[in-house]
Amino acid sequence: MHPTLQLFAKKIREQHVKRGLFASGCLKYLYPKSDPLPDPPPKPPKVKKAKKDPPWMVQQTYKQALTGLYAGKHIQYGNQISEFGNKSRRTWKPNVQKVKLYSEALNEKIPIKVTPLALKIMDRKGGLDKYLLSMRDKDL
């Protein structure tokens, strides 16, 4: 018998007992008892999902930045406002330079696209190899 019917039958039995609807010690409507229901399998523990940054807080990677060292520079967006106050959308792209940088590990010069900020950071770190080693894996 379905568990819902069992609960319904139990409720009816209790009502019959209260009203005195017994006929010689048995109920007016007698439903067969079934085996007790087995315990449900334990639920697996909930795995907490890693928090994701909301889309407005995440800067999409500048696709061209995947081909060079841009030091976190991206395309910036804004409005160009005319003399009369008319606004038109425009973009500012990063200042990308093609330079040859010396790598101590490879012992040769490598042609690469970089921004002036990346060059400035490389000077502080002490060269291309040390700059690349200091970067996080996510940024590479």
Tab-separated table of C-alpha atoms in Angstrom, residues 78-90:
chain	number	residue	atom	x	y	z
A	78	GLY	CA	33.732	55.846	-22.189
A	79	ASN	CA	31.973	58.726	-23.881
A	80	GLN	CA	33.446	61.314	-26.204
A	81	ILE	CA	31.588	64.545	-25.435
A	82	SER	CA	31.435	67.196	-28.133
A	83	GLU	CA	31.364	70.962	-27.661
A	84	PHE	CA	27.579	70.828	-27.712
A	85	GLY	CA	27.307	67.994	-25.187
A	86	ASN	CA	26.599	65.197	-27.669
A	87	LYS	CA	27.893	61.882	-26.325
A	88	SER	CA	29.257	59.120	-28.521
A	89	ARG	CA	30.748	55.876	-27.267
A	90	ARG	CA	34.466	55.343	-27.768
